[in-house]
PDB file of C-alpha atoms in Angstrom:
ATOM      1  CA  UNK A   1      25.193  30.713   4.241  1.00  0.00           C
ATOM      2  CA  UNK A   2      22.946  27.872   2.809  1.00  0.00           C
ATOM      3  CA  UNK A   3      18.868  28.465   3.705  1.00  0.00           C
ATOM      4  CA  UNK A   4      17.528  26.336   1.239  1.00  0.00           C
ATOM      5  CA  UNK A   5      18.552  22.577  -0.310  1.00  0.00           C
ATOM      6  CA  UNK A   6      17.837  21.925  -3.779  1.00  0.00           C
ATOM      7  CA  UNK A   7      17.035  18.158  -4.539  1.00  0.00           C
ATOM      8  CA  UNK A   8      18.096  16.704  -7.710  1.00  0.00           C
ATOM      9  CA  UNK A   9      15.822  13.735  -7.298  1.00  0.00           C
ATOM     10  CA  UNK A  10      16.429  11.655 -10.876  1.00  0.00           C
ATOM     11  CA  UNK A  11      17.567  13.338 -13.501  1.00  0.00           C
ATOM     12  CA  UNK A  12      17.091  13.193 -17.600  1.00  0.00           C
ATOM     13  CA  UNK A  13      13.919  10.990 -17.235  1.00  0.00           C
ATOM     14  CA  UNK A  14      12.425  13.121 -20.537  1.00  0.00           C
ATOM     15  CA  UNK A  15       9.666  11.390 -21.950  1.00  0.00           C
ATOM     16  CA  UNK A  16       9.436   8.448 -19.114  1.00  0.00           C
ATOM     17  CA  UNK A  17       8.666  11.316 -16.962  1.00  0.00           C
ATOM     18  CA  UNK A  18       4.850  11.181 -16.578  1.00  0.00           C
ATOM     19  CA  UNK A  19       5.498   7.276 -16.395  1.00  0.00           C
ATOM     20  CA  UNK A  20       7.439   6.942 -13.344  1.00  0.00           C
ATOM     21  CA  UNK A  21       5.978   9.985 -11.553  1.00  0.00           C
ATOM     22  CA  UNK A  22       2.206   7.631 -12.331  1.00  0.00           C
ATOM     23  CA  UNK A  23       4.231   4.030 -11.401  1.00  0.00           C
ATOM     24  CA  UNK A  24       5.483   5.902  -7.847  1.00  0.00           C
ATOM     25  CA  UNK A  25       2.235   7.749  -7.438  1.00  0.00           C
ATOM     26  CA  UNK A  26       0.314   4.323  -7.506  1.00  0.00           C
ATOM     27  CA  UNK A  27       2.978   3.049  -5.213  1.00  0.00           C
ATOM     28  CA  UNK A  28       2.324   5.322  -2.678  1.00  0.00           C
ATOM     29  CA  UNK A  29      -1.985   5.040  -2.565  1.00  0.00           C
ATOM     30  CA  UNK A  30      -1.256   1.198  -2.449  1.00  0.00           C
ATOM     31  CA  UNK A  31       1.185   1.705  -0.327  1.00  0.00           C
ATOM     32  CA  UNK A  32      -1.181   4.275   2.387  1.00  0.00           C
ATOM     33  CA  UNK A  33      -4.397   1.749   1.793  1.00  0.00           C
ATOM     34  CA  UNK A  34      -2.361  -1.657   2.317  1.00  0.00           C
ATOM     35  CA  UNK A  35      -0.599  -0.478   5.294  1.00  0.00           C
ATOM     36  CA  UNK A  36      -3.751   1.645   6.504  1.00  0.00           C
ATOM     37  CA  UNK A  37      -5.447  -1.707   6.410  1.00  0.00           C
ATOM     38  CA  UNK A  38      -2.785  -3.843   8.354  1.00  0.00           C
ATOM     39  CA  UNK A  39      -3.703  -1.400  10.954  1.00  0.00           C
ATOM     40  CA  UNK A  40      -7.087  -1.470  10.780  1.00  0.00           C
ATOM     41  CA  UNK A  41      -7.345  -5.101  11.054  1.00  0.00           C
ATOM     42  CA  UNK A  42      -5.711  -5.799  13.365  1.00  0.00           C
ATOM     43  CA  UNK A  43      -7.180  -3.213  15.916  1.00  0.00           C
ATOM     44  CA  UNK A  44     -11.017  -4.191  14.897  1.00  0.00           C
ATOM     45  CA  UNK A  45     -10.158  -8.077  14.389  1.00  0.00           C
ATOM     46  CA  UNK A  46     -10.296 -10.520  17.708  1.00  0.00           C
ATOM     47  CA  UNK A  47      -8.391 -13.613  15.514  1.00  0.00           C
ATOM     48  CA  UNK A  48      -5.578 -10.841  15.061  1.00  0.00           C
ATOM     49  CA  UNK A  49      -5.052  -9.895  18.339  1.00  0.00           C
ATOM     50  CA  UNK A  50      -2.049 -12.017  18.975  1.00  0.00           C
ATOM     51  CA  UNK A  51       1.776 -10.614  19.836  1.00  0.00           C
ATOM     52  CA  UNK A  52       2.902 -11.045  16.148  1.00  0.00           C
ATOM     53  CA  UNK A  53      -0.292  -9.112  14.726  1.00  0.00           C
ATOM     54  CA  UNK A  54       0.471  -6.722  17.411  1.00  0.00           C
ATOM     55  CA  UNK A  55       3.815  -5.822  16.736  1.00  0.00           C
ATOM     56  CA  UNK A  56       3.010  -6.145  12.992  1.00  0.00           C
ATOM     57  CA  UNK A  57       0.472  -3.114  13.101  1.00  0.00           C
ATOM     58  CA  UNK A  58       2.999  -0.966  14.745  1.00  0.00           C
ATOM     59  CA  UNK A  59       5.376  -1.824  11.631  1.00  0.00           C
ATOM     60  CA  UNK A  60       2.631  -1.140   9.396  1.00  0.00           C
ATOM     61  CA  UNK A  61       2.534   2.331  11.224  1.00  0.00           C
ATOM     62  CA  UNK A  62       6.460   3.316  10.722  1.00  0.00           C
ATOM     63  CA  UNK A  63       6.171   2.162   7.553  1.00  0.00           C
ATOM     64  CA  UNK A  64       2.573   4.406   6.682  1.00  0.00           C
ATOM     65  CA  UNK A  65       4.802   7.243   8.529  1.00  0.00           C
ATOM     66  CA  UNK A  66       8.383   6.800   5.930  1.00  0.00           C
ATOM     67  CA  UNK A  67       5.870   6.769   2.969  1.00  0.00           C
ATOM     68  CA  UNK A  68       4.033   9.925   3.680  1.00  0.00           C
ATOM     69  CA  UNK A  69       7.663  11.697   4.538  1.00  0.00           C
ATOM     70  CA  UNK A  70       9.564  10.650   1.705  1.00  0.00           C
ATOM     71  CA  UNK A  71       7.441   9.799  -1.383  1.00  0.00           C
ATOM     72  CA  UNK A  72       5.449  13.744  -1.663  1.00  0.00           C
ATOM     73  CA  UNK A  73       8.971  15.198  -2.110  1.00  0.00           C
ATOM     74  CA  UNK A  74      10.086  12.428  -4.549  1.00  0.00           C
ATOM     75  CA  UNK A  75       7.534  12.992  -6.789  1.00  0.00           C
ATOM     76  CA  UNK A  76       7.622  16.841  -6.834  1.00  0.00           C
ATOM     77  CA  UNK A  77      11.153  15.906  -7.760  1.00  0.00           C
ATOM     78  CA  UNK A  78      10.207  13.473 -10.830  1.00  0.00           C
ATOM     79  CA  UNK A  79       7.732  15.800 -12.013  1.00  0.00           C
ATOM     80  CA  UNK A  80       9.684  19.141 -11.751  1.00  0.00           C
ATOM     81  CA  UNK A  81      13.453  17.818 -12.576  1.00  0.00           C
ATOM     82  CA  UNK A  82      14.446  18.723  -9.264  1.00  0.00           C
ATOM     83  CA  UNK A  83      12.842  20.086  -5.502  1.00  0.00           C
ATOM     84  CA  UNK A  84      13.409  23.197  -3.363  1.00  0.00           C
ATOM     85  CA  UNK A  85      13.248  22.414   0.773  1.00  0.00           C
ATOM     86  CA  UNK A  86      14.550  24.525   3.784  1.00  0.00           C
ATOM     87  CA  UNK A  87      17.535  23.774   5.681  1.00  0.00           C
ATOM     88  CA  UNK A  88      15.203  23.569   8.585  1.00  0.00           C
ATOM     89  CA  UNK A  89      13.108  20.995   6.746  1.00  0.00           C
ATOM     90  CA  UNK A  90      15.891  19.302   5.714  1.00  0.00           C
ATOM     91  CA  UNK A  91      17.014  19.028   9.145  1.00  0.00           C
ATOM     92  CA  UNK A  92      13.645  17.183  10.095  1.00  0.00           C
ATOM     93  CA  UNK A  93      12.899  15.510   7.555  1.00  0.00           C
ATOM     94  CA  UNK A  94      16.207  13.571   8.419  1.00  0.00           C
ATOM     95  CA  UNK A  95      15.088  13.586  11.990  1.00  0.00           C
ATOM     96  CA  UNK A  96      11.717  11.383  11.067  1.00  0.00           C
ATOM     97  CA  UNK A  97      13.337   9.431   8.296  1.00  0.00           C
ATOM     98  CA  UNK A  98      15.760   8.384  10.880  1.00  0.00           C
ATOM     99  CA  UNK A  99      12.901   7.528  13.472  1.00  0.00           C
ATOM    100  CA  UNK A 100      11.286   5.344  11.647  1.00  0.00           C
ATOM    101  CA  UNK A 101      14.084   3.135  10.322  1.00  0.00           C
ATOM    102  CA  UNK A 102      15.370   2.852  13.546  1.00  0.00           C
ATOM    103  CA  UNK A 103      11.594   2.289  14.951  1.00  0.00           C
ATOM    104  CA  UNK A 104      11.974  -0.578  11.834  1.00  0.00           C
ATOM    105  CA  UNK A 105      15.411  -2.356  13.175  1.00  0.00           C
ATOM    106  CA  UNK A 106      13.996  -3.002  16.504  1.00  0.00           C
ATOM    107  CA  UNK A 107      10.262  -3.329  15.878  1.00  0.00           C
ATOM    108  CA  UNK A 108      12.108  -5.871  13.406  1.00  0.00           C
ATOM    109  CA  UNK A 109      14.399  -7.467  16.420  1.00  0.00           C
ATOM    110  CA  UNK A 110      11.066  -7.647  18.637  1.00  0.00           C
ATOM    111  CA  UNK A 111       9.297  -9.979  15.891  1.00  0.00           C
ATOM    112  CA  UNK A 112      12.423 -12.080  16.179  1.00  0.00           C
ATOM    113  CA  UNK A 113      11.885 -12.821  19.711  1.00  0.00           C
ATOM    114  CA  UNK A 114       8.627 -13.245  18.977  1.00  0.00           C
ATOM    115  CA  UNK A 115       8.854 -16.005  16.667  1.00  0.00           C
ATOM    116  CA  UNK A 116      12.452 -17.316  18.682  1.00  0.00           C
ATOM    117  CA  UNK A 117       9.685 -18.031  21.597  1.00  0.00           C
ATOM    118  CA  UNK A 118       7.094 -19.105  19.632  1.00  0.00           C
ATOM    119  CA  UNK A 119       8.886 -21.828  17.717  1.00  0.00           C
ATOM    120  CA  UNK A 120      12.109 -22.843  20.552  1.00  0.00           C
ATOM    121  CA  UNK A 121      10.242 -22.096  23.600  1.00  0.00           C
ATOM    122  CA  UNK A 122       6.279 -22.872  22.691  1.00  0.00           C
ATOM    123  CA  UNK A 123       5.564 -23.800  26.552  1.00  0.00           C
ATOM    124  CA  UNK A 124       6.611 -20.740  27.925  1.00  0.00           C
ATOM    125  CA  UNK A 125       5.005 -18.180  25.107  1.00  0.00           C
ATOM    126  CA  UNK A 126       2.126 -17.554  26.175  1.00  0.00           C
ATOM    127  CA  UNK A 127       3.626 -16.870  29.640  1.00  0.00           C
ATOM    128  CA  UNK A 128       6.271 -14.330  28.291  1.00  0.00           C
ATOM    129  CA  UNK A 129       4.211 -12.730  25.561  1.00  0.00           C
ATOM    130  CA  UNK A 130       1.413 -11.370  27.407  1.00  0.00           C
ATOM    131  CA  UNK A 131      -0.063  -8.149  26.446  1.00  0.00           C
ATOM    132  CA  UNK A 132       1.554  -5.964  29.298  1.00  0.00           C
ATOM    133  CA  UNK A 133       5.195  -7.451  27.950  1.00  0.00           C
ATOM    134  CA  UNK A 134       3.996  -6.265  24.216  1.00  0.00           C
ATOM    135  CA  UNK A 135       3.409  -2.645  25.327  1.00  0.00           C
ATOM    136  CA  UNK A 136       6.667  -2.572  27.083  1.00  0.00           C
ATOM    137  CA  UNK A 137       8.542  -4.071  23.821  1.00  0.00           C
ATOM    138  CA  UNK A 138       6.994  -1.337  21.652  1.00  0.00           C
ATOM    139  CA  UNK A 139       6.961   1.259  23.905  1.00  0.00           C
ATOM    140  CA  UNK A 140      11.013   0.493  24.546  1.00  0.00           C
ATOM    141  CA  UNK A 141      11.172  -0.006  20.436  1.00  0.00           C
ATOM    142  CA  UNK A 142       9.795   3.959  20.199  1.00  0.00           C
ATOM    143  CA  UNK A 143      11.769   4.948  23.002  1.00  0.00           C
ATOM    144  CA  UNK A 144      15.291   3.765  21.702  1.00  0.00           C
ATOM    145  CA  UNK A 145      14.628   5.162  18.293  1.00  0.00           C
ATOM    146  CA  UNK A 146      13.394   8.880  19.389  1.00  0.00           C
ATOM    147  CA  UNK A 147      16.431   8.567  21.447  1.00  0.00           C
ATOM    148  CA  UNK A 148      19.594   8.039  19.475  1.00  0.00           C
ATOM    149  CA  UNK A 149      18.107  10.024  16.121  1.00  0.00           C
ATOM    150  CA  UNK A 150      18.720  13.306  17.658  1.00  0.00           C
ATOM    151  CA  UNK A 151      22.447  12.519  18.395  1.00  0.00           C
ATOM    152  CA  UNK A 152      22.583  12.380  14.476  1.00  0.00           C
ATOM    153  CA  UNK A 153      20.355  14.969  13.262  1.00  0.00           C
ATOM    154  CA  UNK A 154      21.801  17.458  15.979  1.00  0.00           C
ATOM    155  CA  UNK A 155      25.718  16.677  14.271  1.00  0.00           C
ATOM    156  CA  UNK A 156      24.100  17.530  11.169  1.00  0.00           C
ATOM    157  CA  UNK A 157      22.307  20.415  12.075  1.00  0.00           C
ATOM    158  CA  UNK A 158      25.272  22.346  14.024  1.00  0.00           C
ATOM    159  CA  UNK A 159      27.209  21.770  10.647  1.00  0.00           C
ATOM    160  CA  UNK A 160      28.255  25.292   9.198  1.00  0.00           C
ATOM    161  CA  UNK A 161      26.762  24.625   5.081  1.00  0.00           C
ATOM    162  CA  UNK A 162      27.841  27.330   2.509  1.00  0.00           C
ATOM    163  CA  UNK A 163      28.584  28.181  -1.157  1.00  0.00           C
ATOM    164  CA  UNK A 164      26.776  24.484  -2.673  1.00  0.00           C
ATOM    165  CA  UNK A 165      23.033  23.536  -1.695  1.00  0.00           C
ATOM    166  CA  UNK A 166      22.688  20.793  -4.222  1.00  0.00           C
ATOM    167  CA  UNK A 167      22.019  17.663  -2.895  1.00  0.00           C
ATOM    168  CA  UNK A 168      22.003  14.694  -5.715  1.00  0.00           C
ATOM    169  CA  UNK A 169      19.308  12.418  -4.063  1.00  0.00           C
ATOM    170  CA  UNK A 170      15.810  12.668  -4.112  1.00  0.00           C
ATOM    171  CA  UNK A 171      14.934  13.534  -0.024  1.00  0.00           C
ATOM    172  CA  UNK A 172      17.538  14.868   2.720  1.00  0.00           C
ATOM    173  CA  UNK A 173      19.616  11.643   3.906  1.00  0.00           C
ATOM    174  CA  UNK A 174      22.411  11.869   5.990  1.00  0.00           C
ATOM    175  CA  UNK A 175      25.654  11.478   4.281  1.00  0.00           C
ATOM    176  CA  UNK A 176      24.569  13.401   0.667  1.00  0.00           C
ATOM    177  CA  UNK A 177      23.727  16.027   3.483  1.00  0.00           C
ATOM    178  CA  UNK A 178      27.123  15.871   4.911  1.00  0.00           C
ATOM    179  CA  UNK A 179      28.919  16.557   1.857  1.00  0.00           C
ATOM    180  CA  UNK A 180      27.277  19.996   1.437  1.00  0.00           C
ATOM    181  CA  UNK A 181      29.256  21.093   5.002  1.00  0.00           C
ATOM    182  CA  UNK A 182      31.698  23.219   5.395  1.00  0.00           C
ATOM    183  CA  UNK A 183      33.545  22.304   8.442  1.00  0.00           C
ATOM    184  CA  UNK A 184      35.158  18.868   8.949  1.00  0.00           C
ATOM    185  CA  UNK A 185      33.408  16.038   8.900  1.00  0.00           C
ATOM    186  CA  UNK A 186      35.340  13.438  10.471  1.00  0.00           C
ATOM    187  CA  UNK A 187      34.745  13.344  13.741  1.00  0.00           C
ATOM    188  CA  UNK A 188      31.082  13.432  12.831  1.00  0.00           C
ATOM    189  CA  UNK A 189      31.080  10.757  10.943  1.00  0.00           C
ATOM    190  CA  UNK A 190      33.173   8.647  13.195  1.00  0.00           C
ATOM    191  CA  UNK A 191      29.990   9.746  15.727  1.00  0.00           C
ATOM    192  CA  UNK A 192      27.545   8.333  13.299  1.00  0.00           C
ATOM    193  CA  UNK A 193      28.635   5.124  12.906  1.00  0.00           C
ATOM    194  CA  UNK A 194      29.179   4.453  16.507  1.00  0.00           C
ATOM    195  CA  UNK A 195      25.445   5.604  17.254  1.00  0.00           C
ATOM    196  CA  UNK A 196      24.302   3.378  13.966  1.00  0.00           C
ATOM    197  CA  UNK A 197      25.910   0.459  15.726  1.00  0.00           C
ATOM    198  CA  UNK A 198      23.554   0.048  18.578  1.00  0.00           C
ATOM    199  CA  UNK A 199      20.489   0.875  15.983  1.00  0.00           C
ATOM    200  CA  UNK A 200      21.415  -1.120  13.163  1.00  0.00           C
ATOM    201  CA  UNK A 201      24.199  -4.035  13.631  1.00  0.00           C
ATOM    202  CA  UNK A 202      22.948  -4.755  17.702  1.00  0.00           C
ATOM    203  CA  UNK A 203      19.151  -5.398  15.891  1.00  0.00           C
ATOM    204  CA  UNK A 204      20.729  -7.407  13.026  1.00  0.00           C
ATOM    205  CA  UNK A 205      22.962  -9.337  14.972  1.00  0.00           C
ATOM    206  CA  UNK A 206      19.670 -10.054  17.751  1.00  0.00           C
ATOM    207  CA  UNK A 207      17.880 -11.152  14.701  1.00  0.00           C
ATOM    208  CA  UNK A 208      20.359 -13.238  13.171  1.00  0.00           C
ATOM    209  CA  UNK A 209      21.164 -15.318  16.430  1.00  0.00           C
ATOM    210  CA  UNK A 210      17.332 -15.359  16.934  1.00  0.00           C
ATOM    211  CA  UNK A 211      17.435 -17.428  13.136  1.00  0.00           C
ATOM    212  CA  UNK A 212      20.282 -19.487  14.054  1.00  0.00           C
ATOM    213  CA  UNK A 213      18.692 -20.902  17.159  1.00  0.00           C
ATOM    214  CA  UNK A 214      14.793 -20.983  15.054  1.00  0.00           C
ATOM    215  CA  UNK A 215      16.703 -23.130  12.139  1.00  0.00           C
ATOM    216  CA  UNK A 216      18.243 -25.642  14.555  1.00  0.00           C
ATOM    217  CA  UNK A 217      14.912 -25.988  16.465  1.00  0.00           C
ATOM    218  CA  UNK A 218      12.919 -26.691  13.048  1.00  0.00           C
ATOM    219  CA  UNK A 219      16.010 -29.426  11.623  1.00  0.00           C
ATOM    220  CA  UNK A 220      15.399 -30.636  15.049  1.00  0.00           C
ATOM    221  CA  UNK A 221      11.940 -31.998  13.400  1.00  0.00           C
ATOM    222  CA  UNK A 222      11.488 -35.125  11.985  1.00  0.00           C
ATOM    223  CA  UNK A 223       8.055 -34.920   9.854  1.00  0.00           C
ATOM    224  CA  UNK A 224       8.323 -32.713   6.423  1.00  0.00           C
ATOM    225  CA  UNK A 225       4.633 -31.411   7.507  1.00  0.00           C
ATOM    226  CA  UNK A 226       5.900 -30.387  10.984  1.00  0.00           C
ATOM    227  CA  UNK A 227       9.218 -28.476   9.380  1.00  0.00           C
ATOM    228  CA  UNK A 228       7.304 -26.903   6.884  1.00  0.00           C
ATOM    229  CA  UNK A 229       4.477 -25.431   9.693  1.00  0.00           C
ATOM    230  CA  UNK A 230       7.394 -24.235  12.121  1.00  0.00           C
ATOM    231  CA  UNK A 231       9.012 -22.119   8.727  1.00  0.00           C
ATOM    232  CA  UNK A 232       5.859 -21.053   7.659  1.00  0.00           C
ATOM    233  CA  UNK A 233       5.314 -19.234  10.913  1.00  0.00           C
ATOM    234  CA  UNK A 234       8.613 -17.173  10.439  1.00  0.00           C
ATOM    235  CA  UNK A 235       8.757 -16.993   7.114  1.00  0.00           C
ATOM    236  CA  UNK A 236       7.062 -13.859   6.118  1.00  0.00           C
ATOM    237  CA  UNK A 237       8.748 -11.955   9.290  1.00  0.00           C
ATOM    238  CA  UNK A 238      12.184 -13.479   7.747  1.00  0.00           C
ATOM    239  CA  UNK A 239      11.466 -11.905   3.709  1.00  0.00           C
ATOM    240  CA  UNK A 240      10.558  -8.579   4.878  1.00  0.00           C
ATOM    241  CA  UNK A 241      14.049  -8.291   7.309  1.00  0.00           C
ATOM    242  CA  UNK A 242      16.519 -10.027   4.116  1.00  0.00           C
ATOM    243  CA  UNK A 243      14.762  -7.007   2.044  1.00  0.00           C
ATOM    244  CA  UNK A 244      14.960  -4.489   5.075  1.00  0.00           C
ATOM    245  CA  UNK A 245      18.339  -4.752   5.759  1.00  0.00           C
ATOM    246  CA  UNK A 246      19.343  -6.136   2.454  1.00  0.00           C
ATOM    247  CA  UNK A 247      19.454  -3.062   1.106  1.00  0.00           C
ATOM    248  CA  UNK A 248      20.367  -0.304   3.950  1.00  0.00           C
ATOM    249  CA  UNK A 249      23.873  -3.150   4.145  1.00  0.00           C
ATOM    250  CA  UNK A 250      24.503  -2.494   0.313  1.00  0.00           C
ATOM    251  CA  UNK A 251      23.570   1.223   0.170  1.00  0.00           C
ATOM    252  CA  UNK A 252      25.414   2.537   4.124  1.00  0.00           C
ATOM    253  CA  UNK A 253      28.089  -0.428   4.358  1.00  0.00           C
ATOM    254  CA  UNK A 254      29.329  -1.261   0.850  1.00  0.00           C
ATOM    255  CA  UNK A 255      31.611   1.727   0.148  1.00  0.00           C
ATOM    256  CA  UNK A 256      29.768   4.405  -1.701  1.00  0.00           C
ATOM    257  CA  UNK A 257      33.145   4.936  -4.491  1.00  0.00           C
ATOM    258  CA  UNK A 258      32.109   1.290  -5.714  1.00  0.00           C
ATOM    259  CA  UNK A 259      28.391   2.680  -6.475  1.00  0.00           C
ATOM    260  CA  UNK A 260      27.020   4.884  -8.948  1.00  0.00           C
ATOM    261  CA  UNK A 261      24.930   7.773  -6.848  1.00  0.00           C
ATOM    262  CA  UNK A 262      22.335   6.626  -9.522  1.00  0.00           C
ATOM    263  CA  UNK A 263      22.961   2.805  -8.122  1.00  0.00           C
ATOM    264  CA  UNK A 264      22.918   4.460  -4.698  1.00  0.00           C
ATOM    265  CA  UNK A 265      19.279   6.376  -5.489  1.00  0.00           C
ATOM    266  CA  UNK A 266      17.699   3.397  -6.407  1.00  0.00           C
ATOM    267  CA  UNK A 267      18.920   1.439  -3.431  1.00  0.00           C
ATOM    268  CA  UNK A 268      17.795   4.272  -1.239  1.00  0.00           C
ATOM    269  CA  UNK A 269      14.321   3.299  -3.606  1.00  0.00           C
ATOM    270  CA  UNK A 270      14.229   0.369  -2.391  1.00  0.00           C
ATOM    271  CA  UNK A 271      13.794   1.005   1.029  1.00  0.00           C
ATOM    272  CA  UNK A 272      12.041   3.954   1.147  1.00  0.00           C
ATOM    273  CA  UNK A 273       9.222   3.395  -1.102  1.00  0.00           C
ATOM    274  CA  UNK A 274       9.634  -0.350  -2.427  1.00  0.00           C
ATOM    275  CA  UNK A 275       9.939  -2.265   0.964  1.00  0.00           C
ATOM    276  CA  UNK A 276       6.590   0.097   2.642  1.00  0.00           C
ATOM    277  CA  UNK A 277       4.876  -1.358  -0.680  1.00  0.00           C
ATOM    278  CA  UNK A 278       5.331  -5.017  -0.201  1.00  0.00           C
ATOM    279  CA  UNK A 279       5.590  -5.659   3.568  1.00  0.00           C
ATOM    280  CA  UNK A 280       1.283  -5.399   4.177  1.00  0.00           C
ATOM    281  CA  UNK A 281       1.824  -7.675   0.805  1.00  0.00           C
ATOM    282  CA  UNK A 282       3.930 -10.328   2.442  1.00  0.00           C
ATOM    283  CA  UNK A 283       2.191 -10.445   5.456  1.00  0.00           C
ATOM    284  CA  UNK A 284      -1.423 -10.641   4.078  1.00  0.00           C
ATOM    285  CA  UNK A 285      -0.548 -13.232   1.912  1.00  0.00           C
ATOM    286  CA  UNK A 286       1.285 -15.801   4.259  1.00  0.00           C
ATOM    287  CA  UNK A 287      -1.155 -15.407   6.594  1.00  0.00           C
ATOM    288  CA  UNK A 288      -4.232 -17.405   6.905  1.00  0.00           C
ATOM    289  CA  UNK A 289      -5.730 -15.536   9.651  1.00  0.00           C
ATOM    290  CA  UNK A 290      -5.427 -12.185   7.769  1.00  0.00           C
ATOM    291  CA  UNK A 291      -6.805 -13.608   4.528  1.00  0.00           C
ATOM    292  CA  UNK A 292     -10.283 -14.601   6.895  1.00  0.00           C
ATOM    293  CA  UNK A 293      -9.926 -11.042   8.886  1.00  0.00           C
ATOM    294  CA  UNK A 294      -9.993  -9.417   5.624  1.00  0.00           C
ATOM    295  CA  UNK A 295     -13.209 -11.540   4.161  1.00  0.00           C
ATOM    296  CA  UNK A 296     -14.783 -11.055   7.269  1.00  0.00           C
ATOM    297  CA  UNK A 297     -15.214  -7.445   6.642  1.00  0.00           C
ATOM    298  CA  UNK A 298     -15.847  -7.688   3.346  1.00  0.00           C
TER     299      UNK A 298
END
């Protein structure tokens, strides 16, 4: 029986080696301090102590949280060819991973509504979005995704894994997992993408309709000034969701026999390391009020 997984991580990187393990190592301080900042601004700042800023610092958070699980075992895979984890740490690092992208789709589907309200509904905002309604979103957000993880991680754990331990990806996700079981799969996997429905597609779908109705509300304008202040308000929440779930579509829904697992590793890149990167980016740079937060302190 299987105790321990060996990562392949990225193979035949020879002399580029100490390059990317550097380029990802500078990814992840940035990364830690851009993220660490989000959060610290927006707890010390009184300007950024509105619903969006809110909800914004506890994205920061999940993604401060995916960087620090994935990104230490990716690098000890660059740097060494290859990683060796427990099953048992396997087992939960897949249980966090999943945590925190489902903590993403609805902390995502939350900023939505946020910015649905804020730009269809105006009168009533301030009404709706009061702090004790915030709490509730989040703490429902944290609630739903430490809730249907387990029913994933607990299929994958009760899996019987013998003879191969290799895994060809670079940190314990789900399906590479799978494929090292020895029982059948099927019904498990059937399992998985009826709980991923409710975590994934239910948030996207929320989103999208939330877009549909924000777009019609901001044609609905007649001045290019007015348009261009409604988008502007959305706009950053809207780039960091098309690169969100931009690439978990590509990598979980386009069929994985049409991909490279190279193609597929890079994806899983993307959204990992890439996406925690540039979201305190995004944010910090379409926003006015965090531009003055951060000269404030300095």
């Amino acid at each position: 029986m299987v105790t321990e997984i060996f990562l392949l991580g990225f193979q035949h990187l020879n002399n580029f080696k100490i390059l990317i393990f550097s380029l990802i190592l500078l990814i992840h301080i940035l990364t830690i301090y851009g993220n660490s900042l989000v959060i610290v601004l927006v707890t010390i700042s009184q300007d950024l102590h509105s619903p969006m800023f809110f909800f914004l610092r506890q994205l920061s958070l999940s993604d401060l949280l995916q960087s620090l699980l994935i990104v230490p075992i990716l690098l000890k895979t660059v740097i060494n060819e290859g990683a060796k984890i427990s099953l048992i740490g396997c087992i939960v690092q897949l249980y966090f991973f999943g945590v925190t992208e489902g903590l993403q789709c609805f902390l995502l589907t939350v900023m939505s509504y946020d910015r649905y309200l804020a730009i269809c509904n105006p009168l009533c905002y301030s009404s709706i979005m009061n702090h004790r309604f915030c709490v509730k979103l989040i703490l429902m957000s944290w609630l739903l995704a430490l809730s249907f993880t387990p029913v994933t991680v607990i299929t994958a754990a009760t899996q019987e894994f013998c003879n191969q331990n290799t895994i060809n990806h670079f940190f314990c996700d789900y399906f590479p997992l799978l494929e090292l079981s020895c029982s059948d799969t099927s019904l498990v996997r059937i399992l998985v993408i009826a709980v991923s429905f409710p975590i994934i597609l239910i948030p996207f779908m929320l989103i999208s309709g939330s877009y549909i109705c924000i777009a019609h509300e901001i044609l609905k304008i007649t001045s290019n000034i007015g348009r261009q202040k409604a988008f502007s308000t959305c706009s950053s929440h809207l780039a960091v969701v098309s690169i969100f779930y931009g690439s978990l579509i590509v990598t979980y829904v386009v069929p994985t026999r049409n991909q490279s697992q190279t193609i597929g590793k890079l994806l899983s890149l993307l959204y990992t390391v890439v996406t925690p990167f540039i979201n305190p980016i995004i944010y910090s740079l379409r926003s006015a009020d965090m531009k003055d937060a951060l000269g404030n302190i300095i």
